[in-house]
Amino acid sequence: MSAVVAAAHGEVPGDLARLAARLGDVHTVTPDGTSAQAATAIVTLAREVGADVVLLPVSRWASEVGALVAHALRAGIVADAHTARRTPDGVSADKRELGGTWDVTCDVRGAAVVLAAPVADDGEVPDVVAHEVAVPDAAAVGRDVEVLARTEHERDGVALADAAAVVAGGRGLAGDLEPVRALADALGAAVGATRDIVEEDWIGHEAMVGQTGTMIAPRLYIGAGISGAPHHMLGMRAAEVIVAVNTDPDAPLMQTADLAIVGDAGEILTRAAELVRARRG
Amino acid sequence: MRVVVLVKQVPDIVSDRRLGDDHRLVRTERDAVLNEIDEGALETALRAGDALGATVVAVTMGPPSAAGVVRKALQVGASLGVHVLDDALAGSDAVGTARVLAAAVRLLAQEEGDGDGGVGLVVAGMAALDGLSSVVPALVAAELGWPVASFADSVEITPGDESQGAAVTVSRDTDAGEETLRATLPAVVSVTDTIASLRVPSFQTMLAARKATLRVLTAADLGLEPGERGGVGAAGARAVVTQAAPRPPRPAPEVVTRDGAAALVDFLAARGLLEVGA
């Protein structure tokens, strides 16, 4: 069976490893350093193990690293794929386009770099060969950026990208995110936010769900006081079950939801958090 | 020295966007707008041009209707507009598109002379709202062999002097953390939608734009060979869309207007989702 490299910053998520296992023997790596250094390490590993497919989870880091890997391996690149399979001469991947309104299949011939969208599943993590790699030195990388400062994100509560449940807040909460935190806490969910309220500094950038924030695919997404701008919807449309709470029944997110609750988001979430606690004991 | 800004025409996000029988995005003059994030890229390029004493060149690749976004760049102060227009390049994938754009940058650098410093900086938006693939800026950098800093929330230019060359300092926030990166020029940066608002065109720049010529370049002008060998155009694409279909609309939501909290918790219990995050 052919080999596949699954790479990520920090940790290779379970859904990425599962997708990789469908394409070949999985070799995982979590390279450090600049994007160019990480790409060089991935390319070296791919050549070593004879992998013709490199999988990365959709993220800002992966866009940069994936592009550099694709260039070095002379590979085609598919972004935002939610599933992929082998074809006689490469890989075929399914993705959504135009704000999730179209199903598209993209075929890559030859080597492939696949940026995989998060998928709401929680199956077994397959057997993988985990590789430790050294950060390649400058000579192996070529002209590169110099890192003047780097602060890794502190993980406060449940991490957004891999959370099974997300409670997200928007402008409709009028500056008070306590109800979102209370319900997230009661459910063991991660806290998310719209770009609007991140720009208003109600909460940090790490909570932003959307095209320029974190792409999520939880089993449960609850959006409170969120109208559903395209930016946000692109980031959460892969959620399995969508609940929206908003005073405006015509808001796009309410129209997209499985359950649309008309009312004051702050009050309803605060009360729901109490009820969840009571039920869960 | 020149600063190149890559701009893209996309269908208005509120228009009825669709894929055609060839599985490519249907682009019409009527719905065409400048990719929203590219406005910040344009502003960043204009400021970098000021800081470096460089002229700003706006480059786009696309069908005839794409000329509009280059004209817009000229109206706010870009000195030259370049439109890569060639039917043989239609259907290029991300890798091919980057190859074309990099070739345009190389040509612009060569004409400016000044060795490798003919183009000091390439600025692009972090993503195109029509395709979500934010890989093109880094692919362009890889083609050119230049360092890349994508997803910049701020861009600062340090002009060069006798002791050191010009550099760009970028701050950004990615899943790798909050970073400050520095690259000596020439370099490629892509910017997020928070970077800067595009200036309003002035009377002078509007007037200059009217007189400015929009330069049209073909694959041959760029020394590119469409097809499998050259890696550009539909036949050169390594990634090809083979199927495209609109998704069925989602079923109408269950709407609750009273006792929202109880309804929410009952719904979660019924779907077995009360313990989902446990």
Short mmCIF file of C-alpha atoms in Angstrom, two decimals, chain A residues 12-261:
data_model
loop_
_atom_site.label_atom_id
_atom_site.label_comp_id
_atom_site.label_asym_id
_atom_site.label_seq_id
_atom_site.Cartn_x
_atom_site.Cartn_y
_atom_site.Cartn_z
CA VAL A 12 -2.56 15.65 14.06
CA PRO A 13 -6.34 15.62 14.57
CA GLY A 14 -8.18 12.29 14.59
CA ASP A 15 -10.35 13.08 11.57
CA LEU A 16 -7.24 13.91 9.51
CA ALA A 17 -5.58 10.62 10.49
CA ARG A 18 -8.76 8.72 9.56
CA LEU A 19 -8.89 10.39 6.16
CA ALA A 20 -5.19 9.66 5.63
CA ALA A 21 -5.70 5.98 6.50
CA ARG A 22 -8.13 5.69 3.58
CA LEU A 23 -5.34 6.77 1.22
CA GLY A 24 -2.42 4.69 2.43
CA ASP A 25 -0.07 3.89 5.31
CA VAL A 26 -0.07 6.95 7.52
CA HIS A 27 3.08 8.76 8.59
CA THR A 28 2.41 11.69 10.90
CA VAL A 29 4.63 14.65 11.65
CA THR A 30 4.20 17.89 13.59
CA PRO A 31 7.09 20.05 12.41
CA ASP A 32 8.28 23.19 14.17
CA GLY A 33 10.01 26.30 12.88
CA THR A 34 8.96 28.69 10.13
CA SER A 35 6.52 27.58 7.46
CA ALA A 36 9.40 27.10 5.04
CA GLN A 37 11.26 24.95 7.59
CA ALA A 38 8.11 22.93 8.30
CA ALA A 39 7.56 22.44 4.57
CA THR A 40 11.15 21.30 4.08
CA ALA A 41 10.79 18.78 6.92
CA ILE A 42 7.52 17.44 5.44
CA VAL A 43 9.01 17.15 1.95
CA THR A 44 12.06 15.30 3.33
CA LEU A 45 9.81 12.86 5.19
CA ALA A 46 7.50 12.38 2.19
CA ARG A 47 10.51 11.46 0.03
CA GLU A 48 11.92 9.17 2.72
CA VAL A 49 8.75 7.13 3.13
CA GLY A 50 7.76 7.38 -0.53
CA ALA A 51 4.52 9.29 0.11
CA ASP A 52 2.80 10.87 -2.89
CA VAL A 53 0.02 12.48 -0.82
CA VAL A 54 0.42 15.05 1.98
CA LEU A 55 -2.60 15.88 4.11
CA LEU A 56 -2.90 18.98 6.28
CA PRO A 57 -5.90 20.22 8.27
CA VAL A 58 -7.37 23.45 6.82
CA SER A 59 -5.78 26.33 8.71
CA ARG A 60 -3.67 29.42 8.08
CA TRP A 61 -0.50 27.50 8.91
CA ALA A 62 -1.52 24.73 6.50
CA SER A 63 -2.25 27.13 3.62
CA GLU A 64 1.27 28.47 3.74
CA VAL A 65 3.04 25.19 4.48
CA GLY A 66 0.85 23.22 2.03
CA ALA A 67 1.63 25.61 -0.83
CA LEU A 68 5.38 25.32 -0.21
CA VAL A 69 5.15 21.51 0.00
CA ALA A 70 3.10 21.35 -3.22
CA HIS A 71 5.68 23.43 -5.02
CA ALA A 72 8.58 21.28 -3.85
CA LEU A 73 6.83 17.97 -4.66
CA ARG A 74 5.44 19.30 -7.97
CA ALA A 75 2.06 18.33 -6.59
CA GLY A 76 -1.45 19.51 -7.31
CA ILE A 77 -3.28 21.09 -4.41
CA VAL A 78 -6.89 20.78 -3.23
CA ALA A 79 -8.15 22.99 -0.43
CA ASP A 80 -11.15 22.45 1.84
CA ALA A 81 -11.68 18.77 0.99
CA HIS A 82 -13.95 16.83 3.34
CA THR A 83 -13.16 13.45 1.88
CA ALA A 84 -10.72 11.94 -0.62
CA ARG A 85 -9.98 8.62 -2.29
CA ARG A 86 -7.36 7.09 -4.54
CA THR A 87 -7.81 7.06 -8.32
CA PRO A 88 -5.65 5.14 -10.84
CA ASP A 89 -3.42 8.20 -11.39
CA GLY A 90 -3.79 10.25 -8.23
CA VAL A 91 -6.40 11.39 -5.76
CA SER A 92 -10.00 12.54 -6.04
CA ALA A 93 -11.38 14.85 -3.34
CA ASP A 94 -14.87 16.13 -2.53
CA LYS A 95 -15.35 19.67 -1.32
CA ARG A 96 -17.98 22.35 -0.95
CA GLU A 97 -17.76 25.64 -2.78
CA LEU A 98 -19.53 28.98 -2.98
CA GLY A 99 -20.36 29.19 0.68
CA GLY A 100 -21.23 25.51 0.98
CA THR A 101 -23.96 25.67 -1.66
CA TRP A 102 -22.24 23.48 -4.26
CA ASP A 103 -20.77 19.96 -4.10
CA VAL A 104 -17.59 19.75 -6.13
CA THR A 105 -15.25 16.86 -6.93
CA CYS A 106 -11.67 17.73 -7.73
CA ASP A 107 -9.23 15.24 -9.26
CA VAL A 108 -5.49 15.58 -8.85
CA ARG A 109 -3.18 13.61 -11.09
CA GLY A 110 0.23 12.74 -9.72
CA ALA A 111 1.32 13.85 -6.29
CA ALA A 112 -1.26 15.72 -4.20
CA VAL A 113 -1.41 18.09 -1.26
CA VAL A 114 -4.85 17.97 0.34
CA LEU A 115 -5.99 20.62 2.83
CA ALA A 116 -8.73 18.77 4.67
CA ALA A 117 -11.77 20.49 6.17
CA PRO A 118 -12.72 19.31 9.65
CA VAL A 119 -15.27 16.49 9.61
CA ALA A 120 -17.73 15.78 12.40
CA ASP A 121 -16.87 12.19 13.26
CA ASP A 122 -15.39 10.47 16.26
CA GLY A 123 -14.22 7.07 15.09
CA GLU A 124 -11.11 5.21 16.16
CA VAL A 125 -7.74 6.78 15.52
CA PRO A 126 -6.01 4.49 13.01
CA ASP A 127 -2.51 3.08 13.39
CA VAL A 128 0.04 5.64 12.33
CA VAL A 129 3.82 5.89 12.28
CA ALA A 130 4.65 9.07 14.16
CA HIS A 131 7.89 10.74 13.09
CA GLU A 132 10.02 13.14 15.10
CA VAL A 133 11.88 15.51 12.82
CA ALA A 134 14.55 18.09 13.49
CA VAL A 135 14.02 21.67 12.33
CA PRO A 136 15.99 21.90 9.06
CA ASP A 137 18.78 24.45 9.09
CA ALA A 138 18.73 27.62 7.05
CA ALA A 139 20.91 26.26 4.25
CA ALA A 140 18.35 23.56 3.44
CA VAL A 141 15.50 26.08 3.31
CA GLY A 142 16.76 28.97 1.20
CA ARG A 143 15.68 32.59 1.68
CA ASP A 144 13.23 32.64 4.56
CA VAL A 145 11.52 34.93 7.03
CA GLU A 146 13.14 35.62 10.37
CA VAL A 147 10.95 35.05 13.42
CA LEU A 148 11.33 38.12 15.65
CA ALA A 149 8.70 37.01 18.15
CA ARG A 150 6.30 34.14 18.60
CA THR A 151 3.72 33.49 21.29
CA GLU A 152 1.89 30.20 21.12
CA HIS A 153 -1.83 30.47 21.89
CA GLU A 154 -2.81 29.57 25.40
CA ARG A 155 -5.50 26.97 25.42
CA ASP A 156 -8.18 28.26 27.75
CA GLY A 157 -11.03 25.76 28.10
CA VAL A 158 -11.94 23.47 25.20
CA ALA A 159 -9.97 24.07 21.96
CA LEU A 160 -12.23 25.38 19.23
CA ALA A 161 -10.86 23.51 16.21
CA ASP A 162 -11.39 20.01 17.59
CA ALA A 163 -14.39 20.62 19.88
CA ALA A 164 -17.36 18.24 19.59
CA ALA A 165 -19.66 21.09 20.65
CA VAL A 166 -19.34 24.84 20.14
CA VAL A 167 -21.43 27.65 21.60
CA ALA A 168 -20.81 30.85 19.65
CA GLY A 169 -21.89 34.41 20.34
CA GLY A 170 -22.49 37.44 18.15
CA ARG A 171 -23.54 41.06 18.29
CA GLY A 172 -27.03 40.15 19.55
CA LEU A 173 -25.52 39.52 23.00
CA ALA A 174 -24.90 43.25 23.40
CA GLY A 175 -21.39 42.92 24.81
CA ASP A 176 -22.09 40.27 27.45
CA LEU A 177 -20.64 36.84 26.63
CA GLU A 178 -21.33 35.37 30.08
CA PRO A 179 -24.43 33.45 28.84
CA VAL A 180 -22.32 31.85 26.07
CA ARG A 181 -19.60 30.86 28.53
CA ALA A 182 -22.18 29.49 30.98
CA LEU A 183 -23.83 27.22 28.42
CA ALA A 184 -20.47 26.18 26.92
CA ASP A 185 -19.28 25.31 30.39
CA ALA A 186 -22.41 23.31 31.20
CA LEU A 187 -22.15 21.35 27.92
CA GLY A 188 -18.36 20.96 27.93
CA ALA A 189 -18.33 22.94 24.70
CA ALA A 190 -15.81 25.41 23.25
CA VAL A 191 -16.64 29.12 23.00
CA GLY A 192 -16.79 30.68 19.54
CA ALA A 193 -17.43 34.17 18.22
CA THR A 194 -18.20 36.15 15.09
CA ARG A 195 -15.65 38.43 13.42
CA ASP A 196 -17.79 41.43 14.44
CA ILE A 197 -17.47 40.87 18.17
CA VAL A 198 -13.80 39.94 17.92
CA GLU A 199 -13.22 43.28 16.21
CA GLU A 200 -15.23 44.93 19.01
CA ASP A 201 -12.80 43.26 21.46
CA TRP A 202 -15.55 41.44 23.34
CA ILE A 203 -13.39 38.32 23.05
CA GLY A 204 -9.97 37.34 21.63
CA HIS A 205 -9.17 36.37 18.04
CA GLU A 206 -8.63 32.72 19.03
CA ALA A 207 -12.42 32.41 19.43
CA MET A 208 -13.25 33.64 15.92
CA VAL A 209 -15.13 31.15 13.80
CA GLY A 210 -15.10 31.87 10.10
CA GLN A 211 -13.26 32.18 6.87
CA THR A 212 -10.44 34.21 8.39
CA GLY A 213 -10.71 32.53 11.79
CA THR A 214 -11.08 28.87 12.75
CA MET A 215 -13.00 26.46 10.53
CA ILE A 216 -15.06 24.11 12.70
CA ALA A 217 -17.13 20.96 12.21
CA PRO A 218 -18.53 20.09 15.64
CA ARG A 219 -21.35 17.60 16.19
CA LEU A 220 -23.30 20.46 17.82
CA TYR A 221 -23.11 24.18 17.06
CA ILE A 222 -25.21 26.71 18.96
CA GLY A 223 -25.15 30.27 17.57
CA ALA A 224 -26.50 32.97 19.89
CA GLY A 225 -27.28 36.48 18.70
CA ILE A 226 -25.58 35.71 15.38
CA SER A 227 -27.25 36.83 12.17
CA GLY A 228 -25.08 34.63 9.94
CA ALA A 229 -22.75 36.72 7.79
CA PRO A 230 -21.09 34.70 4.97
CA HIS A 231 -17.73 34.97 6.77
CA HIS A 232 -19.10 33.16 9.81
CA MET A 233 -21.27 30.66 7.94
CA LEU A 234 -18.29 29.51 5.86
CA GLY A 235 -16.56 28.60 9.11
CA MET A 236 -19.34 26.58 10.76
CA ARG A 237 -21.42 25.17 7.92
CA ALA A 238 -19.90 21.70 8.41
CA ALA A 239 -21.48 21.36 11.87
CA GLU A 240 -23.73 18.30 12.12
CA VAL A 241 -26.53 19.88 14.18
CA ILE A 242 -27.11 23.64 14.12
CA VAL A 243 -29.13 25.56 16.71
CA ALA A 244 -29.69 29.31 16.35
CA VAL A 245 -31.05 31.69 18.97
CA ASN A 246 -31.99 35.16 17.75
CA THR A 247 -34.71 37.78 18.05
CA ASP A 248 -34.91 37.91 14.24
CA PRO A 249 -36.47 34.75 12.77
CA ASP A 250 -35.39 35.81 9.25
CA ALA A 251 -31.66 35.97 10.03
CA PRO A 252 -29.67 33.73 7.64
CA LEU A 253 -28.35 31.53 10.48
CA MET A 254 -31.92 30.96 11.74
CA GLN A 255 -32.88 29.85 8.21
CA THR A 256 -29.94 27.42 8.10
CA ALA A 257 -30.51 25.93 11.54
CA ASP A 258 -32.08 22.61 12.51
CA LEU A 259 -33.63 24.36 15.51
CA ALA A 260 -34.36 28.11 15.39
CA ILE A 261 -35.29 29.67 18.72
#
